[in-house]
mmCIF file of C-alpha atoms in Angstrom:
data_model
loop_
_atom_site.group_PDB
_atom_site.id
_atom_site.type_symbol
_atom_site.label_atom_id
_atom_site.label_comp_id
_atom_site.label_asym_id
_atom_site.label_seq_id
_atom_site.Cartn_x
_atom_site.Cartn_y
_atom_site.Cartn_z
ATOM 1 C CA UNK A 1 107.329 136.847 93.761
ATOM 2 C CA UNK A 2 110.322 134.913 91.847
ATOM 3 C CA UNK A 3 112.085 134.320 96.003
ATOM 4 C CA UNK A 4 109.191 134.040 98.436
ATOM 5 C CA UNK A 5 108.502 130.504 97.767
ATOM 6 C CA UNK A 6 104.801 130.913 97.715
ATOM 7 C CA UNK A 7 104.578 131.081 94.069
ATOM 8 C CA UNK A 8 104.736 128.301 91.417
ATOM 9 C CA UNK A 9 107.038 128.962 88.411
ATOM 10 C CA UNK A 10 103.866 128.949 86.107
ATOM 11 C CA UNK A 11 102.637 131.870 87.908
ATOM 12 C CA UNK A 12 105.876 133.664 88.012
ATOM 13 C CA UNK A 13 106.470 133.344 84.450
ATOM 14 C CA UNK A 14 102.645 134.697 83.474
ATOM 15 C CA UNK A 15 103.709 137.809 85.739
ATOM 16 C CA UNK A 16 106.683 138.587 83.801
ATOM 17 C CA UNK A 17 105.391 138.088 80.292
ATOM 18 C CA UNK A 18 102.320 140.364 81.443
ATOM 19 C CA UNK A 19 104.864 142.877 82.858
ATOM 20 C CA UNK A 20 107.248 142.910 79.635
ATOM 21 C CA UNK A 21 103.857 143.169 77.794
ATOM 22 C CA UNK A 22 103.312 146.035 79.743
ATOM 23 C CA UNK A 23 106.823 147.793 79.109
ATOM 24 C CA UNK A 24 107.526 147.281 75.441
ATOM 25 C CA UNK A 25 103.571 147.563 74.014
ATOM 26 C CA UNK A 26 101.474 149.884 76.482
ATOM 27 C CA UNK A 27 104.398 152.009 77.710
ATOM 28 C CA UNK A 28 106.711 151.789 75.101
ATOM 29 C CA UNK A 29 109.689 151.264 77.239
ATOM 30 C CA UNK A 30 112.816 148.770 76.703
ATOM 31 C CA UNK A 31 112.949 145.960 78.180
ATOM 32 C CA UNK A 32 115.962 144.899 80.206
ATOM 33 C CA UNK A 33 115.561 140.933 80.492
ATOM 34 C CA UNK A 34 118.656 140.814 82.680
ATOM 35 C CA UNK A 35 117.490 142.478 85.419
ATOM 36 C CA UNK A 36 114.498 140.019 86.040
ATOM 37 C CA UNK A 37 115.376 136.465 85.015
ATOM 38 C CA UNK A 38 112.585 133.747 84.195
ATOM 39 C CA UNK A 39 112.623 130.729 86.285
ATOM 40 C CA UNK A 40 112.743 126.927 84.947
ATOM 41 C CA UNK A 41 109.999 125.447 85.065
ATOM 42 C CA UNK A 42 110.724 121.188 85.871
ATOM 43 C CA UNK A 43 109.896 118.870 83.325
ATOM 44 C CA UNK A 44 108.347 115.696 84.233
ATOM 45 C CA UNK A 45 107.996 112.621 82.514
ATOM 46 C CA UNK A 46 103.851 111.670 82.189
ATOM 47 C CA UNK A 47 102.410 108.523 83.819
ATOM 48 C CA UNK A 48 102.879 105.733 81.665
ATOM 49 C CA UNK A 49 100.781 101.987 82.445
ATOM 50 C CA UNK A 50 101.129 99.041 81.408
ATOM 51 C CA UNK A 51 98.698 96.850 79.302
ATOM 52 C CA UNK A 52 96.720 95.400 82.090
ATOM 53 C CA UNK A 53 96.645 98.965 83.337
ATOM 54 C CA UNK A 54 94.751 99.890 80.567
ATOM 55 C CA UNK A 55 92.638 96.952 80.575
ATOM 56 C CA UNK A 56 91.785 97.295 83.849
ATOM 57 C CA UNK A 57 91.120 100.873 83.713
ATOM 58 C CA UNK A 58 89.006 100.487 79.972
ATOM 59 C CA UNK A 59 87.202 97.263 82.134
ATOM 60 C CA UNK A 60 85.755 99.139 84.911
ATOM 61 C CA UNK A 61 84.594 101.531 82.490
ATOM 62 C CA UNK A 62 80.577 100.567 82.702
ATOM 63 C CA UNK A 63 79.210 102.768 79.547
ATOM 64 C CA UNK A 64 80.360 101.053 76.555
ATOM 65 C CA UNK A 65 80.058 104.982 74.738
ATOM 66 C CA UNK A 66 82.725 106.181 77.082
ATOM 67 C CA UNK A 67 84.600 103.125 76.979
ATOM 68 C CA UNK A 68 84.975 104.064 73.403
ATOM 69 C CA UNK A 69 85.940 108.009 73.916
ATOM 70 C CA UNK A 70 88.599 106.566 76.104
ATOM 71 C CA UNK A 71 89.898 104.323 73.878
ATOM 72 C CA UNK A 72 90.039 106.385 70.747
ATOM 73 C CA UNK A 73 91.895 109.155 72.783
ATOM 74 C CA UNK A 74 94.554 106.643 73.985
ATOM 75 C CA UNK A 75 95.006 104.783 71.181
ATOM 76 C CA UNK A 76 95.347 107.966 68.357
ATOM 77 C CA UNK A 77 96.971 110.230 70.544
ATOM 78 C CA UNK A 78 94.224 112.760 69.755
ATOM 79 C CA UNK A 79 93.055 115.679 71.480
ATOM 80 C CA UNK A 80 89.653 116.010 73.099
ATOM 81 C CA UNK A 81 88.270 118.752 70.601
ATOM 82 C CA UNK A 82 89.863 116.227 67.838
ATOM 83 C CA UNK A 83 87.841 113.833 69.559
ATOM 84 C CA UNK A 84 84.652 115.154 69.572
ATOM 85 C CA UNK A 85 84.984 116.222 65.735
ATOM 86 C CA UNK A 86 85.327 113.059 64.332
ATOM 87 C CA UNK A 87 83.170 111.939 61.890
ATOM 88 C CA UNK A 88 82.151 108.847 60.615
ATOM 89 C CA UNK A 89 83.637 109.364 57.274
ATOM 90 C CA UNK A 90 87.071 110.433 58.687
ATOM 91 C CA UNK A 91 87.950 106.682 59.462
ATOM 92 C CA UNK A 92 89.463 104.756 57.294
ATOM 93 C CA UNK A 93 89.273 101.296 58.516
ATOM 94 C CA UNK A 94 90.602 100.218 54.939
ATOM 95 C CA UNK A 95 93.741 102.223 55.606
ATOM 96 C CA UNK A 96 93.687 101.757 59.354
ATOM 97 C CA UNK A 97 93.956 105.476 60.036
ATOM 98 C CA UNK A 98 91.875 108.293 61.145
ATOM 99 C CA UNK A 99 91.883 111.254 59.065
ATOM 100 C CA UNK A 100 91.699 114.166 61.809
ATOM 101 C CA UNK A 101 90.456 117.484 59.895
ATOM 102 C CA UNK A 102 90.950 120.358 62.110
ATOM 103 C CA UNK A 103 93.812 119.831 64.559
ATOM 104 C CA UNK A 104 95.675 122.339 66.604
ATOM 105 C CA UNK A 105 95.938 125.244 64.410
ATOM 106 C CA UNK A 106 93.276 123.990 62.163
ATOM 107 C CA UNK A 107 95.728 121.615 60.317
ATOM 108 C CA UNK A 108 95.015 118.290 58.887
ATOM 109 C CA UNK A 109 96.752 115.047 59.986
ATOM 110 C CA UNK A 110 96.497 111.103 59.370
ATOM 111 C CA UNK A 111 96.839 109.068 62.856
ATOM 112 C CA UNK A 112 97.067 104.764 62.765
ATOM 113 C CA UNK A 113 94.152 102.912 64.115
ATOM 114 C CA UNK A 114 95.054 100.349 66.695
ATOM 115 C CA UNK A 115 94.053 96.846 65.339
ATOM 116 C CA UNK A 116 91.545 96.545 68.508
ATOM 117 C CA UNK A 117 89.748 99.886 67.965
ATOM 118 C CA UNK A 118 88.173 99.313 64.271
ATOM 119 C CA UNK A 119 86.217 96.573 66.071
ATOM 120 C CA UNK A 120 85.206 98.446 68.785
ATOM 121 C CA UNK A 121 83.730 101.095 67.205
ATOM 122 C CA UNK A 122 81.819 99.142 64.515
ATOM 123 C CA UNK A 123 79.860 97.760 67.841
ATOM 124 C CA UNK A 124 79.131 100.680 68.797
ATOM 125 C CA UNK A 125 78.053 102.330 66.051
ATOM 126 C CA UNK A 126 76.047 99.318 64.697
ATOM 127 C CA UNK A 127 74.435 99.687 68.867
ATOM 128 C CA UNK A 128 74.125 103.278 69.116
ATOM 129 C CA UNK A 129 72.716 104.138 64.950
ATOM 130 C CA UNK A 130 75.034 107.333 64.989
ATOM 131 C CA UNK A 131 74.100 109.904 62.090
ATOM 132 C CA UNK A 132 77.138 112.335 61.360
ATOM 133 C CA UNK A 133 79.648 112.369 64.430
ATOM 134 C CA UNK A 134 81.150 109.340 65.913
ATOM 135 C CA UNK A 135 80.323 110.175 69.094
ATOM 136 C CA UNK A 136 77.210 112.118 69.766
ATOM 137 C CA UNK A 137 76.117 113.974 72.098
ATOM 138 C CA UNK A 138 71.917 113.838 73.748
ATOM 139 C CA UNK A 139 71.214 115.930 70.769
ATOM 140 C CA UNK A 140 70.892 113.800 67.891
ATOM 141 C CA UNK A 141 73.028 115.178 64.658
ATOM 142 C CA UNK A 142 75.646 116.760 67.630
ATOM 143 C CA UNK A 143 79.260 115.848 68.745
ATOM 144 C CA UNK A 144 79.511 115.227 72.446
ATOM 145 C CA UNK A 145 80.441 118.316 74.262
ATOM 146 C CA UNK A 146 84.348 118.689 75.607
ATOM 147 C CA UNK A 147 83.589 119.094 78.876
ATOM 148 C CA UNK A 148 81.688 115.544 78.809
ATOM 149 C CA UNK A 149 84.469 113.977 77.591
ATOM 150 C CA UNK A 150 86.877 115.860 80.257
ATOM 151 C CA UNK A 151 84.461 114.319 82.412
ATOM 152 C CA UNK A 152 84.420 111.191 81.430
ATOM 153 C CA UNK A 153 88.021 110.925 81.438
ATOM 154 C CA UNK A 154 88.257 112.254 85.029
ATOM 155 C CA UNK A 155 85.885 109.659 86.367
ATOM 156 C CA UNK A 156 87.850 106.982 84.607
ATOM 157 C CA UNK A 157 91.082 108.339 86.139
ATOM 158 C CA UNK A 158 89.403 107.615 89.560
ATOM 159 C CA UNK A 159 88.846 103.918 88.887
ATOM 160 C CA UNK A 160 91.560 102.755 91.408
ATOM 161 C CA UNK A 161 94.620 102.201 88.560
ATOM 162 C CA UNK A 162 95.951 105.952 88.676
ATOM 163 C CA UNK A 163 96.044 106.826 92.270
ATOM 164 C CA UNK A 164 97.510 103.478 93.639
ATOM 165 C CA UNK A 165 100.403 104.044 91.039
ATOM 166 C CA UNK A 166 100.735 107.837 91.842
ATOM 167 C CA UNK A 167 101.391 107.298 95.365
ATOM 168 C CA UNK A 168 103.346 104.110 95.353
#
């Protein structure tokens, strides 16, 4: 598996963790880590665009809701179940940061607001009458789901600024 080529190092890596798994907890055996190396798995740096990037992408963006998803996830760095938590009480626009409550490994953390995004999402909240989540799903009193907003960002992905850059 680790020579024939067909195989990404991903894969090979999941096959020997499941295989020392196998040895040292279900059979009980030692495991002899120089006999099967790991391979490296290449690093690569993430796609990176410029300001009229975004613009452009955030401007062909029709639905002013996920307009605002996309935003919020670019300019806090968070993650998309971070996303969909937020509350209305977690910003502090006073401040200029979010307050994001349960995080990876449920931990708290404070993230700046952009100076653009405080705006932003008074206009849509003052537009859209939300009750407890920031964004809300068709169920009133409901976060948006993450597999909306995995699909929302995958549609905006496909609005012509990612793929001429990938294969230029």
């Amino acid at each position: 598996m680790l020579s024939d080529g067909q195989h990404k190092p991903g894969s090979v890596k999941m096959g020997y963790y499941a295989l020392k798994f196998l040895f040292t907890q279900i059979y009980h055996k030692e495991w002899a880590s120089e006999y099967l190396p790991t391979p490296k798995t290449a690093k690569t740096l993430p796609l990176v665009l410029s300001k009229e990037e975004v613009l452009e992408v955030l401007a062909a963006i029709p639905n002013f809701k996920h307009r605002g998803v996309i935003m919020f996830i670019y300019s806090t760095g968070a993650r998309v179940s971070e996303c969909v938590n937020i509350k209305l009480t977690d910003i502090d626009s006073k401040r200029m940061q979010v307050n994001i409550q349960e995080g990876k490994g449920l931990k708290q953390r404070s993230v700046p607001l952009s100076p653009i995004l405080p705006d932003s999402l008074r206009w849509y909240f003052k537009s859209e009458k939300k009750q407890h989540f920031l964004f809300e799903g068709a169920k009133k009193g409901c976060h948006i789901g993450v597999s909306a907003v995995r699909e929302i960002c995958n549609k905006a992905r496909y609005h012509g600024i990612f793929t001429t850059n990938i294969e230029s």
